[in-house]
PDB file of C-alpha atoms and ligand atoms in Angstrom:
ATOM      1  CA  MET A  29     -12.213   5.854   5.142  1.00 76.00           C
ATOM      2  CA  PHE A  30     -11.060   5.145   8.714  1.00 84.00           C
ATOM      3  CA  ASP A  31     -14.144   6.802  10.222  1.00 85.00           C
ATOM      4  CA  ASN A  32     -13.888   4.959  13.478  1.00 87.00           C
ATOM      5  CA  LEU A  33     -10.200   5.743  13.947  1.00 90.00           C
ATOM      6  CA  SER A  34     -10.719   9.412  13.064  1.00 90.00           C
ATOM      7  CA  GLU A  35     -13.511   9.698  15.564  1.00 90.00           C
ATOM      8  CA  LYS A  36     -11.513   8.062  18.350  1.00 90.00           C
ATOM      9  CA  LEU A  37      -8.418  10.152  17.710  1.00 90.00           C
ATOM     10  CA  ASP A  38     -10.508  13.299  17.684  1.00 89.00           C
ATOM     11  CA  LYS A  39     -11.957  12.319  21.041  1.00 88.00           C
ATOM     12  CA  ALA A  40      -8.515  11.500  22.429  1.00 88.00           C
ATOM     13  CA  LEU A  41      -7.066  14.826  21.298  1.00 86.00           C
ATOM     14  CA  HIS A  42     -10.061  16.639  22.665  1.00 83.00           C
ATOM     15  CA  VAL A  43      -8.830  15.930  26.174  1.00 78.00           C
ATOM     16  CA  LEU A  44      -6.244  18.675  25.759  1.00 78.00           C
ATOM     17  CA  LYS A  45      -8.419  21.208  24.030  1.00 75.00           C
ATOM     18  CA  GLY A  46      -9.766  22.831  27.167  1.00 72.00           C
ATOM     19  CA  HIS A  47      -6.391  22.929  28.915  1.00 74.00           C
ATOM     20  CA  GLY A  48      -4.215  26.023  29.071  1.00 73.00           C
ATOM     21  CA  GLN A  49      -0.998  24.067  29.209  1.00 78.00           C
ATOM     22  CA  ILE A  50       0.535  20.713  28.592  1.00 80.00           C
ATOM     23  CA  THR A  51       1.258  18.719  31.728  1.00 84.00           C
ATOM     24  CA  GLU A  52       2.567  15.255  32.252  1.00 85.00           C
ATOM     25  CA  ILE A  53      -0.843  14.193  33.451  1.00 87.00           C
ATOM     26  CA  ASN A  54      -2.919  15.429  30.532  1.00 86.00           C
ATOM     27  CA  VAL A  55      -0.343  14.205  28.009  1.00 89.00           C
ATOM     28  CA  ALA A  56      -0.390  10.770  29.611  1.00 91.00           C
ATOM     29  CA  GLU A  57      -4.170  10.726  29.451  1.00 90.00           C
ATOM     30  CA  THR A  58      -4.235  11.822  25.808  1.00 91.00           C
ATOM     31  CA  THR A  59      -1.582   9.403  24.610  1.00 93.00           C
ATOM     32  CA  LYS A  60      -3.300   6.532  26.376  1.00 94.00           C
ATOM     33  CA  GLU A  61      -6.437   7.293  24.382  1.00 93.00           C
ATOM     34  CA  VAL A  62      -4.421   7.685  21.160  1.00 94.00           C
ATOM     35  CA  ARG A  63      -2.870   4.279  21.777  1.00 95.00           C
ATOM     36  CA  ARG A  64      -6.270   2.741  22.389  1.00 94.00           C
ATOM     37  CA  ALA A  65      -7.568   4.244  19.129  1.00 93.00           C
ATOM     38  CA  LEU A  66      -4.616   2.778  17.203  1.00 94.00           C
ATOM     39  CA  LEU A  67      -5.066  -0.664  18.755  1.00 93.00           C
ATOM     40  CA  ASP A  68      -8.765  -0.571  17.885  1.00 92.00           C
ATOM     41  CA  ALA A  69      -7.761   0.226  14.310  1.00 91.00           C
ATOM     42  CA  ASP A  70      -5.757  -3.022  14.311  1.00 90.00           C
ATOM     43  CA  VAL A  71      -2.330  -1.422  14.576  1.00 92.00           C
ATOM     44  CA  ASN A  72       0.193  -3.836  16.037  1.00 90.00           C
ATOM     45  CA  PHE A  73       0.771  -3.399  19.789  1.00 92.00           C
ATOM     46  CA  LYS A  74       4.489  -2.645  19.591  1.00 92.00           C
ATOM     47  CA  ILE A  75       4.051  -0.044  16.845  1.00 94.00           C
ATOM     48  CA  ALA A  76       1.216   1.654  18.757  1.00 95.00           C
ATOM     49  CA  LYS A  77       3.305   1.733  21.923  1.00 96.00           C
ATOM     50  CA  GLU A  78       6.396   3.171  20.242  1.00 96.00           C
ATOM     51  CA  PHE A  79       4.232   5.695  18.435  1.00 96.00           C
ATOM     52  CA  THR A  80       2.627   7.015  21.591  1.00 96.00           C
ATOM     53  CA  ASN A  81       5.969   7.122  23.398  1.00 96.00           C
ATOM     54  CA  ARG A  82       7.348   9.350  20.657  1.00 96.00           C
ATOM     55  CA  VAL A  83       4.280  11.577  20.784  1.00 94.00           C
ATOM     56  CA  LYS A  84       4.547  11.860  24.551  1.00 93.00           C
ATOM     57  CA  GLU A  85       8.233  12.752  24.422  1.00 93.00           C
ATOM     58  CA  LYS A  86       7.688  15.406  21.756  1.00 92.00           C
ATOM     59  CA  ALA A  87       4.714  16.940  23.542  1.00 89.00           C
ATOM     60  CA  LEU A  88       6.514  17.300  26.826  1.00 86.00           C
ATOM     61  CA  GLY A  89       9.673  18.578  25.153  1.00 82.00           C
ATOM     62  CA  GLN A  90       8.052  21.296  23.036  1.00 73.00           C
ATOM     63  CA  ASN A  91       5.702  22.896  25.463  1.00 55.00           C
ATOM     64  CA  VAL A  92       7.285  26.272  26.191  1.00 56.00           C
ATOM     65  CA  LEU A  93       8.622  26.921  22.714  1.00 58.00           C
ATOM     66  CA  THR A  94       5.363  27.137  20.879  1.00 63.00           C
ATOM     67  CA  THR A  95       2.539  29.573  20.462  1.00 67.00           C
ATOM     68  CA  LEU A  96       0.092  26.790  19.669  1.00 74.00           C
ATOM     69  CA  GLN A  97      -2.585  25.846  22.154  1.00 79.00           C
ATOM     70  CA  PRO A  98      -1.993  22.437  23.787  1.00 80.00           C
ATOM     71  CA  GLY A  99      -4.818  20.880  21.793  1.00 83.00           C
ATOM     72  CA  GLN A 100      -3.465  22.200  18.473  1.00 85.00           C
ATOM     73  CA  LEU A 101       0.080  21.239  19.410  1.00 86.00           C
ATOM     74  CA  MET A 102      -0.943  17.683  20.128  1.00 88.00           C
ATOM     75  CA  VAL A 103      -2.843  17.410  16.823  1.00 90.00           C
ATOM     76  CA  LYS A 104       0.268  18.640  15.013  1.00 91.00           C
ATOM     77  CA  ILE A 105       2.563  16.202  16.801  1.00 93.00           C
ATOM     78  CA  VAL A 106       0.254  13.243  16.143  1.00 94.00           C
ATOM     79  CA  LYS A 107      -0.096  14.283  12.499  1.00 95.00           C
ATOM     80  CA  ASP A 108       3.666  14.580  12.005  1.00 95.00           C
ATOM     81  CA  GLU A 109       4.284  11.229  13.662  1.00 96.00           C
ATOM     82  CA  LEU A 110       1.554   9.519  11.635  1.00 95.00           C
ATOM     83  CA  THR A 111       3.064  10.954   8.456  1.00 96.00           C
ATOM     84  CA  GLN A 112       6.493   9.620   9.410  1.00 96.00           C
ATOM     85  CA  LEU A 113       5.082   6.226  10.350  1.00 95.00           C
ATOM     86  CA  MET A 114       3.441   5.939   6.928  1.00 95.00           C
ATOM     87  CA  GLY A 115       6.685   6.767   5.129  1.00 95.00           C
ATOM     88  CA  GLY A 116       7.170  10.532   5.291  1.00 94.00           C
ATOM     89  CA  GLU A 117       7.626  11.332   1.619  1.00 92.00           C
ATOM     90  CA  THR A 118       5.645  10.220  -1.427  1.00 92.00           C
ATOM     91  CA  GLU A 119       7.541   7.649  -3.483  1.00 92.00           C
ATOM     92  CA  GLY A 120       6.857   7.247  -7.163  1.00 91.00           C
ATOM     93  CA  ILE A 121       7.623   4.271  -9.349  1.00 95.00           C
ATOM     94  CA  ASP A 122      10.717   3.818 -11.461  1.00 95.00           C
ATOM     95  CA  LEU A 123       9.840   4.316 -15.120  1.00 95.00           C
ATOM     96  CA  SER A 124      13.412   4.600 -16.354  1.00 93.00           C
ATOM     97  CA  GLY A 125      13.618   1.245 -18.154  1.00 94.00           C
ATOM     98  CA  SER A 126      13.049   0.757 -21.847  1.00 93.00           C
ATOM     99  CA  PRO A 127      10.650  -0.787 -21.424  1.00 97.00           C
ATOM    100  CA  SER A 128      10.024  -0.311 -17.690  1.00 98.00           C
ATOM    101  CA  ILE A 129       8.955  -3.640 -16.267  1.00 98.00           C
ATOM    102  CA  ILE A 130       6.588  -3.786 -13.299  1.00 98.00           C
ATOM    103  CA  LEU A 131       5.974  -7.144 -11.645  1.00 98.00           C
ATOM    104  CA  MET A 132       2.865  -7.547  -9.518  1.00 98.00           C
ATOM    105  CA  SER A 133       2.766  -9.953  -6.587  1.00 97.00           C
ATOM    106  CA  GLY A 134       0.210 -10.748  -3.897  1.00 97.00           C
ATOM    107  CA  LEU A 135      -2.381 -13.230  -2.728  1.00 96.00           C
ATOM    108  CA  GLN A 136      -5.371 -14.231  -4.824  1.00 95.00           C
ATOM    109  CA  GLY A 137      -8.203 -11.787  -4.242  1.00 95.00           C
ATOM    110  CA  SER A 138      -5.917  -8.985  -3.075  1.00 96.00           C
ATOM    111  CA  GLY A 139      -6.824  -6.942  -6.144  1.00 97.00           C
ATOM    112  CA  LYS A 140      -3.733  -7.625  -8.267  1.00 97.00           C
ATOM    113  CA  THR A 141      -5.449  -7.940 -11.622  1.00 97.00           C
ATOM    114  CA  THR A 142      -7.695  -4.950 -10.981  1.00 97.00           C
ATOM    115  CA  PHE A 143      -4.723  -2.880  -9.893  1.00 98.00           C
ATOM    116  CA  SER A 144      -2.651  -3.952 -12.913  1.00 98.00           C
ATOM    117  CA  GLY A 145      -5.406  -2.474 -15.071  1.00 98.00           C
ATOM    118  CA  LYS A 146      -5.687   0.662 -12.961  1.00 98.00           C
ATOM    119  CA  LEU A 147      -1.943   1.254 -13.092  1.00 98.00           C
ATOM    120  CA  ALA A 148      -1.832   0.706 -16.868  1.00 98.00           C
ATOM    121  CA  ASN A 149      -4.709   3.148 -17.289  1.00 98.00           C
ATOM    122  CA  TYR A 150      -3.066   5.689 -14.967  1.00 98.00           C
ATOM    123  CA  LEU A 151       0.249   5.492 -16.828  1.00 98.00           C
ATOM    124  CA  LYS A 152      -1.508   5.822 -20.187  1.00 98.00           C
ATOM    125  CA  THR A 153      -3.775   8.725 -19.283  1.00 97.00           C
ATOM    126  CA  LYS A 154      -1.630  10.608 -16.755  1.00 96.00           C
ATOM    127  CA  LYS A 155       1.937   9.836 -17.820  1.00 96.00           C
ATOM    128  CA  ASN A 156       1.469   9.468 -21.533  1.00 96.00           C
ATOM    129  CA  LYS A 157       2.900   5.918 -21.583  1.00 97.00           C
ATOM    130  CA  LYS A 158       2.092   2.988 -23.823  1.00 98.00           C
ATOM    131  CA  PRO A 159       1.731   0.048 -21.430  1.00 98.00           C
ATOM    132  CA  LEU A 160       1.385  -3.660 -22.196  1.00 98.00           C
ATOM    133  CA  LEU A 161      -0.358  -5.967 -19.729  1.00 98.00           C
ATOM    134  CA  VAL A 162       0.969  -9.537 -19.503  1.00 98.00           C
ATOM    135  CA  ALA A 163      -1.119 -12.407 -18.083  1.00 98.00           C
ATOM    136  CA  CYS A 164       1.115 -14.873 -16.239  1.00 96.00           C
ATOM    137  CA  ASP A 165      -1.442 -16.783 -14.173  1.00 93.00           C
ATOM    138  CA  VAL A 166      -1.228 -20.150 -15.909  1.00 92.00           C
ATOM    139  CA  TYR A 167      -3.359 -21.960 -13.310  1.00 91.00           C
ATOM    140  CA  ARG A 168      -6.617 -20.065 -13.676  1.00 88.00           C
ATOM    141  CA  PRO A 169      -7.861 -19.495 -17.236  1.00 89.00           C
ATOM    142  CA  ALA A 170     -10.430 -17.148 -15.703  1.00 93.00           C
ATOM    143  CA  ALA A 171      -7.608 -14.897 -14.544  1.00 93.00           C
ATOM    144  CA  ILE A 172      -6.369 -14.530 -18.132  1.00 96.00           C
ATOM    145  CA  ASP A 173      -9.922 -13.753 -19.271  1.00 96.00           C
ATOM    146  CA  GLN A 174     -10.261 -11.185 -16.483  1.00 96.00           C
ATOM    147  CA  LEU A 175      -7.119  -9.345 -17.582  1.00 97.00           C
ATOM    148  CA  HIS A 176      -8.402  -9.284 -21.176  1.00 98.00           C
ATOM    149  CA  VAL A 177     -11.703  -7.820 -20.000  1.00 98.00           C
ATOM    150  CA  VAL A 178      -9.817  -5.145 -18.061  1.00 97.00           C
ATOM    151  CA  GLY A 179      -7.539  -4.430 -21.036  1.00 98.00           C
ATOM    152  CA  ASP A 180     -10.525  -4.053 -23.401  1.00 98.00           C
ATOM    153  CA  GLN A 181     -12.203  -1.708 -20.968  1.00 97.00           C
ATOM    154  CA  ILE A 182      -9.257   0.694 -20.879  1.00 98.00           C
ATOM    155  CA  GLY A 183      -8.020   0.202 -24.426  1.00 98.00           C
ATOM    156  CA  ILE A 184      -4.723  -1.415 -23.466  1.00 98.00           C
ATOM    157  CA  GLU A 185      -3.230  -4.441 -25.173  1.00 98.00           C
ATOM    158  CA  VAL A 186      -2.972  -7.671 -23.177  1.00 98.00           C
ATOM    159  CA  PHE A 187      -0.352 -10.301 -23.964  1.00 98.00           C
ATOM    160  CA  SER A 188      -1.254 -13.894 -23.081  1.00 97.00           C
ATOM    161  CA  ASP A 189      -0.478 -17.408 -24.278  1.00 96.00           C
ATOM    162  CA  ARG A 190      -3.063 -19.991 -23.257  1.00 94.00           C
ATOM    163  CA  GLU A 191      -1.035 -22.847 -24.800  1.00 94.00           C
ATOM    164  CA  ASN A 192       1.949 -22.159 -22.580  1.00 95.00           C
ATOM    165  CA  ASN A 193       2.071 -23.211 -18.942  1.00 93.00           C
ATOM    166  CA  ASP A 194       5.462 -21.722 -18.131  1.00 97.00           C
ATOM    167  CA  PRO A 195       4.982 -18.285 -16.540  1.00 97.00           C
ATOM    168  CA  ILE A 196       8.659 -17.383 -16.996  1.00 97.00           C
ATOM    169  CA  ALA A 197       8.500 -18.035 -20.734  1.00 98.00           C
ATOM    170  CA  ILE A 198       5.280 -16.007 -20.991  1.00 98.00           C
ATOM    171  CA  ALA A 199       6.802 -13.095 -19.073  1.00 98.00           C
ATOM    172  CA  GLN A 200       9.875 -13.129 -21.315  1.00 98.00           C
ATOM    173  CA  ALA A 201       7.764 -13.352 -24.462  1.00 98.00           C
ATOM    174  CA  GLY A 202       5.660 -10.465 -23.123  1.00 98.00           C
ATOM    175  CA  VAL A 203       8.725  -8.272 -22.666  1.00 98.00           C
ATOM    176  CA  ALA A 204       9.974  -9.191 -26.158  1.00 98.00           C
ATOM    177  CA  HIS A 205       6.530  -8.351 -27.582  1.00 98.00           C
ATOM    178  CA  ALA A 206       6.614  -4.982 -25.796  1.00 98.00           C
ATOM    179  CA  LYS A 207      10.038  -4.164 -27.247  1.00 98.00           C
ATOM    180  CA  ALA A 208       8.983  -5.162 -30.732  1.00 98.00           C
ATOM    181  CA  ASN A 209       5.792  -3.105 -30.574  1.00 98.00           C
ATOM    182  CA  GLY A 210       6.883   0.118 -28.974  1.00 97.00           C
ATOM    183  CA  HIS A 211       5.419  -0.413 -25.490  1.00 98.00           C
ATOM    184  CA  ASN A 212       7.449   1.517 -22.929  1.00 97.00           C
ATOM    185  CA  VAL A 213       5.883  -0.089 -19.839  1.00 98.00           C
ATOM    186  CA  VAL A 214       5.186  -3.780 -19.198  1.00 98.00           C
ATOM    187  CA  ILE A 215       2.933  -4.751 -16.287  1.00 98.00           C
ATOM    188  CA  ILE A 216       3.093  -8.419 -15.393  1.00 98.00           C
ATOM    189  CA  ASP A 217       0.176  -9.942 -13.485  1.00 97.00           C
ATOM    190  CA  THR A 218       1.274 -13.127 -11.711  1.00 96.00           C
ATOM    191  CA  ALA A 219      -0.628 -16.013 -10.104  1.00 92.00           C
ATOM    192  CA  GLY A 220      -1.686 -15.583  -6.505  1.00 90.00           C
ATOM    193  CA  ARG A 221      -2.864 -18.176  -4.026  1.00 89.00           C
ATOM    194  CA  LEU A 222      -5.154 -18.051  -1.061  1.00 89.00           C
ATOM    195  CA  ALA A 223      -2.272 -18.231   1.408  1.00 88.00           C
ATOM    196  CA  VAL A 224       1.477 -17.707   1.281  1.00 88.00           C
ATOM    197  CA  ASP A 225       3.113 -20.823  -0.155  1.00 90.00           C
ATOM    198  CA  GLU A 226       6.552 -21.773  -1.309  1.00 90.00           C
ATOM    199  CA  ARG A 227       5.616 -22.636  -4.861  1.00 90.00           C
ATOM    200  CA  MET A 228       4.033 -19.244  -5.490  1.00 92.00           C
ATOM    201  CA  MET A 229       7.005 -17.439  -3.953  1.00 93.00           C
ATOM    202  CA  ASN A 230       9.486 -19.470  -6.004  1.00 94.00           C
ATOM    203  CA  GLU A 231       7.534 -18.808  -9.147  1.00 94.00           C
ATOM    204  CA  ILE A 232       7.477 -15.032  -8.655  1.00 96.00           C
ATOM    205  CA  SER A 233      11.175 -15.026  -7.686  1.00 96.00           C
ATOM    206  CA  ASN A 234      12.026 -16.982 -10.817  1.00 97.00           C
ATOM    207  CA  ILE A 235      10.038 -14.638 -13.039  1.00 97.00           C
ATOM    208  CA  ARG A 236      11.793 -11.731 -11.412  1.00 97.00           C
ATOM    209  CA  ASN A 237      15.258 -13.218 -11.911  1.00 97.00           C
ATOM    210  CA  ALA A 238      14.464 -13.866 -15.555  1.00 97.00           C
ATOM    211  CA  ILE A 239      13.093 -10.448 -16.502  1.00 97.00           C
ATOM    212  CA  LYS A 240      14.720  -8.117 -13.942  1.00 97.00           C
ATOM    213  CA  PRO A 241      11.849  -5.676 -13.399  1.00 98.00           C
ATOM    214  CA  GLN A 242      12.446  -2.069 -12.323  1.00 97.00           C
ATOM    215  CA  GLU A 243       9.647  -2.491  -9.809  1.00 98.00           C
ATOM    216  CA  THR A 244       8.322  -5.493  -7.943  1.00 98.00           C
ATOM    217  CA  LEU A 245       5.115  -4.384  -6.252  1.00 98.00           C
ATOM    218  CA  PHE A 246       3.237  -6.203  -3.528  1.00 98.00           C
ATOM    219  CA  VAL A 247      -0.548  -5.814  -3.603  1.00 98.00           C
ATOM    220  CA  VAL A 248      -2.493  -6.279  -0.397  1.00 96.00           C
ATOM    221  CA  ASP A 249      -6.105  -5.965   0.713  1.00 95.00           C
ATOM    222  CA  SER A 250      -6.216  -3.333   3.440  1.00 93.00           C
ATOM    223  CA  MET A 251      -9.403  -4.861   4.870  1.00 91.00           C
ATOM    224  CA  THR A 252      -7.370  -7.783   6.206  1.00 89.00           C
ATOM    225  CA  GLY A 253      -5.759  -5.678   8.972  1.00 85.00           C
ATOM    226  CA  GLN A 254      -2.841  -7.334  10.762  1.00 88.00           C
ATOM    227  CA  ASP A 255      -2.988 -10.258   8.309  1.00 91.00           C
ATOM    228  CA  ALA A 256      -2.102  -7.752   5.602  1.00 93.00           C
ATOM    229  CA  VAL A 257       0.993  -6.796   7.557  1.00 93.00           C
ATOM    230  CA  ASN A 258       1.973 -10.440   8.176  1.00 94.00           C
ATOM    231  CA  THR A 259       1.516 -11.310   4.506  1.00 95.00           C
ATOM    232  CA  ALA A 260       3.595  -8.286   3.510  1.00 96.00           C
ATOM    233  CA  LYS A 261       6.373  -9.490   5.786  1.00 96.00           C
ATOM    234  CA  ALA A 262       6.282 -13.019   4.339  1.00 95.00           C
ATOM    235  CA  PHE A 263       6.452 -11.713   0.750  1.00 96.00           C
ATOM    236  CA  ASN A 264       9.151  -9.204   1.564  1.00 97.00           C
ATOM    237  CA  ASP A 265      11.340 -11.801   3.285  1.00 95.00           C
ATOM    238  CA  VAL A 266      11.477 -13.742   0.024  1.00 94.00           C
ATOM    239  CA  LEU A 267      11.065 -11.062  -2.637  1.00 95.00           C
ATOM    240  CA  ASN A 268      12.514  -7.936  -1.056  1.00 96.00           C
ATOM    241  CA  PHE A 269       9.927  -6.038  -3.092  1.00 97.00           C
ATOM    242  CA  ASP A 270      10.111  -2.320  -3.943  1.00 97.00           C
ATOM    243  CA  GLY A 271       6.739  -1.046  -2.850  1.00 97.00           C
ATOM    244  CA  VAL A 272       3.305  -1.797  -1.490  1.00 97.00           C
ATOM    245  CA  ILE A 273      -0.103  -1.247  -3.086  1.00 98.00           C
ATOM    246  CA  LEU A 274      -2.931  -1.024  -0.579  1.00 96.00           C
ATOM    247  CA  THR A 275      -6.272  -1.908  -2.119  1.00 97.00           C
ATOM    248  CA  LYS A 276      -9.879  -1.618  -0.946  1.00 95.00           C
ATOM    249  CA  LEU A 277      -9.313   1.495   1.116  1.00 93.00           C
ATOM    250  CA  ASP A 278     -12.819   2.529   0.094  1.00 90.00           C
ATOM    251  CA  GLY A 279     -14.329  -0.213   2.200  1.00 81.00           C
ATOM    252  CA  ASP A 280     -14.935  -0.439   5.888  1.00 79.00           C
ATOM    253  CA  THR A 281     -11.257  -0.782   6.664  1.00 82.00           C
ATOM    254  CA  ARG A 282     -10.001   0.128  10.113  1.00 83.00           C
ATOM    255  CA  GLY A 283      -6.680   1.584   9.011  1.00 86.00           C
ATOM    256  CA  GLY A 284      -4.174  -0.678  10.746  1.00 88.00           C
ATOM    257  CA  ALA A 285      -2.542  -1.891   7.539  1.00 90.00           C
ATOM    258  CA  ALA A 286      -2.057   1.618   6.138  1.00 89.00           C
ATOM    259  CA  ILE A 287      -0.523   2.805   9.377  1.00 92.00           C
ATOM    260  CA  SER A 288       1.790  -0.090  10.190  1.00 93.00           C
ATOM    261  CA  ILE A 289       2.908  -1.751   6.974  1.00 94.00           C
ATOM    262  CA  LYS A 290       5.729   0.699   6.222  1.00 94.00           C
ATOM    263  CA  SER A 291       7.407   0.299   9.581  1.00 92.00           C
ATOM    264  CA  VAL A 292       7.190  -3.510   9.433  1.00 93.00           C
ATOM    265  CA  VAL A 293       8.651  -4.054   5.950  1.00 96.00           C
ATOM    266  CA  ASP A 294      10.456  -0.735   5.518  1.00 96.00           C
ATOM    267  CA  LYS A 295       9.093  -0.339   2.000  1.00 96.00           C
ATOM    268  CA  PRO A 296       6.960   2.564   0.837  1.00 96.00           C
ATOM    269  CA  ILE A 297       3.267   2.369   0.060  1.00 97.00           C
ATOM    270  CA  LYS A 298       3.210   3.668  -3.522  1.00 97.00           C
ATOM    271  CA  PHE A 299      -0.441   3.600  -4.566  1.00 98.00           C
ATOM    272  CA  ILE A 300      -3.828   2.938  -3.065  1.00 97.00           C
ATOM    273  CA  GLY A 301      -6.926   1.386  -4.593  1.00 97.00           C
ATOM    274  CA  THR A 302     -10.168   3.069  -3.642  1.00 96.00           C
ATOM    275  CA  GLY A 303     -12.828   1.204  -5.591  1.00 96.00           C
ATOM    276  CA  GLU A 304     -13.549  -1.371  -8.284  1.00 96.00           C
ATOM    277  CA  LYS A 305     -13.507   1.096 -11.186  1.00 97.00           C
ATOM    278  CA  MET A 306     -10.387   1.615 -13.287  1.00 97.00           C
ATOM    279  CA  GLU A 307     -10.118   5.252 -12.172  1.00 97.00           C
ATOM    280  CA  ALA A 308     -10.091   4.328  -8.478  1.00 98.00           C
ATOM    281  CA  ILE A 309      -6.336   4.643  -7.999  1.00 98.00           C
ATOM    282  CA  ASP A 310      -4.375   7.286  -6.094  1.00 97.00           C
ATOM    283  CA  VAL A 311      -0.715   7.969  -5.493  1.00 97.00           C
ATOM    284  CA  PHE A 312      -0.118   7.461  -1.776  1.00 96.00           C
ATOM    285  CA  HIS A 313       0.767  10.673   0.070  1.00 96.00           C
ATOM    286  CA  PRO A 314       1.603   9.994   3.738  1.00 96.00           C
ATOM    287  CA  SER A 315       0.823  13.527   4.910  1.00 95.00           C
ATOM    288  CA  ARG A 316      -2.509  13.673   3.074  1.00 94.00           C
ATOM    289  CA  MET A 317      -3.428  10.316   4.551  1.00 93.00           C
ATOM    290  CA  ALA A 318      -2.521  11.599   8.024  1.00 94.00           C
ATOM    291  CA  ASP A 319      -4.764  14.627   7.378  1.00 92.00           C
ATOM    292  CA  ARG A 320      -7.621  12.351   6.405  1.00 89.00           C
ATOM    293  CA  ILE A 321      -7.129  10.186   9.459  1.00 89.00           C
ATOM    294  CA  LEU A 322      -7.189  13.197  11.725  1.00 87.00           C
ATOM    295  CA  GLY A 323     -10.283  14.552   9.967  1.00 79.00           C
TER     296      GLY A 323
HETATM  297  P1  LIG B  21      -6.544 -10.778  -7.727  1.00 77.41           P
HETATM  298  O1  LIG B  21      -7.028 -12.192  -7.483  1.00 77.41           O
HETATM  299  O2  LIG B  21      -5.490 -10.388  -6.751  1.00 77.41           O
HETATM  300  O3  LIG B  21      -6.153 -10.524  -9.136  1.00 77.41           O
HETATM  301  O4  LIG B  21      -7.788  -9.818  -7.345  1.00 77.41           O
HETATM  302  P2  LIG B  21      -8.842  -9.085  -8.299  1.00 77.41           P
HETATM  303  O5  LIG B  21      -8.208  -7.977  -9.032  1.00 77.41           O
HETATM  304  O6  LIG B  21      -9.589 -10.108  -9.086  1.00 77.41           O
HETATM  305  O7  LIG B  21      -9.788  -8.424  -7.194  1.00 77.41           O
HETATM  306  C1  LIG B  21     -10.563  -9.193  -6.287  1.00 77.41           C
HETATM  307  C2  LIG B  21     -11.873  -8.448  -6.008  1.00 77.41           C
HETATM  308  O8  LIG B  21     -11.587  -7.231  -5.324  1.00 77.41           O
HETATM  309  C3  LIG B  21     -12.623  -8.053  -7.262  1.00 77.41           C
HETATM  310  O9  LIG B  21     -14.005  -8.228  -7.024  1.00 77.41           O
HETATM  311  C4  LIG B  21     -12.291  -6.562  -7.436  1.00 77.41           C
HETATM  312  O10 LIG B  21     -13.327  -5.852  -8.097  1.00 77.41           O
HETATM  313  C5  LIG B  21     -12.167  -6.123  -6.003  1.00 77.41           C
HETATM  314  N1  LIG B  21     -11.280  -4.963  -5.839  1.00 77.41           N
HETATM  315  C6  LIG B  21     -10.012  -4.805  -6.279  1.00 77.41           C
HETATM  316  N2  LIG B  21      -9.517  -3.613  -5.896  1.00 77.41           N
HETATM  317  C7  LIG B  21     -10.473  -2.984  -5.173  1.00 77.41           C
HETATM  318  C8  LIG B  21     -10.571  -1.726  -4.489  1.00 77.41           C
HETATM  319  O11 LIG B  21      -9.642  -0.892  -4.419  1.00 77.41           O
HETATM  320  N3  LIG B  21     -11.765  -1.464  -3.867  1.00 77.41           N
HETATM  321  C9  LIG B  21     -12.806  -2.360  -3.873  1.00 77.41           C
HETATM  322  N4  LIG B  21     -13.925  -2.014  -3.229  1.00 77.41           N
HETATM  323  N5  LIG B  21     -12.750  -3.530  -4.504  1.00 77.41           N
HETATM  324  C10 LIG B  21     -11.607  -3.860  -5.148  1.00 77.41           C
END
C-alpha cells in the first residue's frame, strides 16, 4: 500500500537525518520534497501546499524545545500532520437505531455491493449483530443476484423483490421485514451509475428521506485518485453523507484519495476495503495509516 509515496517521503525526510540542527534552508529543502511526494501521490495541489506550509511552520517553531534529532522531529511532525489531514480520530458507525439503517451510495464498480457484504459480515462476527442486506438496484438484475451470492457466502439474509421496480418501496419493505424478523441492522445497497448523474442522486436522496438511515455511507474506489475526491464532493453536495468507505486500498493505489478526501468533504473515512474477500475490511485509523505511509 502506497509504496511509492512511502519511499519518496522517506527520501525527503532523509535530507535532515545527517544534520545536527534544523535550519530554514534544510527545512525548505525537505518540505519541497515532501510536497513533491504528495503531488506524485495524486494529492490535490492546494492541500499539498497547505500541508507543507504547516509542516514548515511547526518545524521551525519547535526546534529548540525538543530533544529529538532534526530527522526524527521532522518525521514526527509529518506523521502528526498526516494523521490530522486524514481525520485525527477514528470514527465508528452509529448502531443506535432499532434497527440501525445503513444506506450505501457510490458509483457503479466502486465496490458498494462487496462492501455491503463485508460490513454485514463484520457486524455479525465482530459486533454480534443480526444484519439484513437489502437489494435496491432495480436496474441491474445481476446486481440483485450478486448481493444474494454475497449473502449466501456469509450466511446473511438478503431481502429483494424482483417484481418491484420502485427502490423506495423495496427499501421500506426491507426495513419492515427487518423489524418483523429481529434484524437489528439493515444495510441497503443502492444502484450506482458509471458517472454522477441527477437521477441516481435523486433516487438515493428519496430513499434516504423515506427511511431515515442512521448512516449514509459513500463508497469510493481509491485507485481513481483525484477523481475519487471529485466524486466524493459531488455526492456530498447532494447527500451530505456521514462517512466515506475507501475500497481497493490493496491495489496499486498512490494514496491521494486517502490523504485528501477528508479535508475536501469534511467527513470521516470510516472503513477501508483491502481485497475482494469478505474479511478484507478494516476500521480506518488515521494514525495507523500515517504510520504505514511513513513506513
Ligand atoms: P458496485 O458496482 O459498487 O456494487 O461494485 P462491486 O462490489 O461489484 O465491486 C466491483 C469490483 O471491485 C468487483 O470485482 C469486486 O470484487 C472488486 N472489489 C471491491 N472491493 C474491493 C477491494 O477492497 N479490493 C479489491 N482488490 N477489489 C475490490
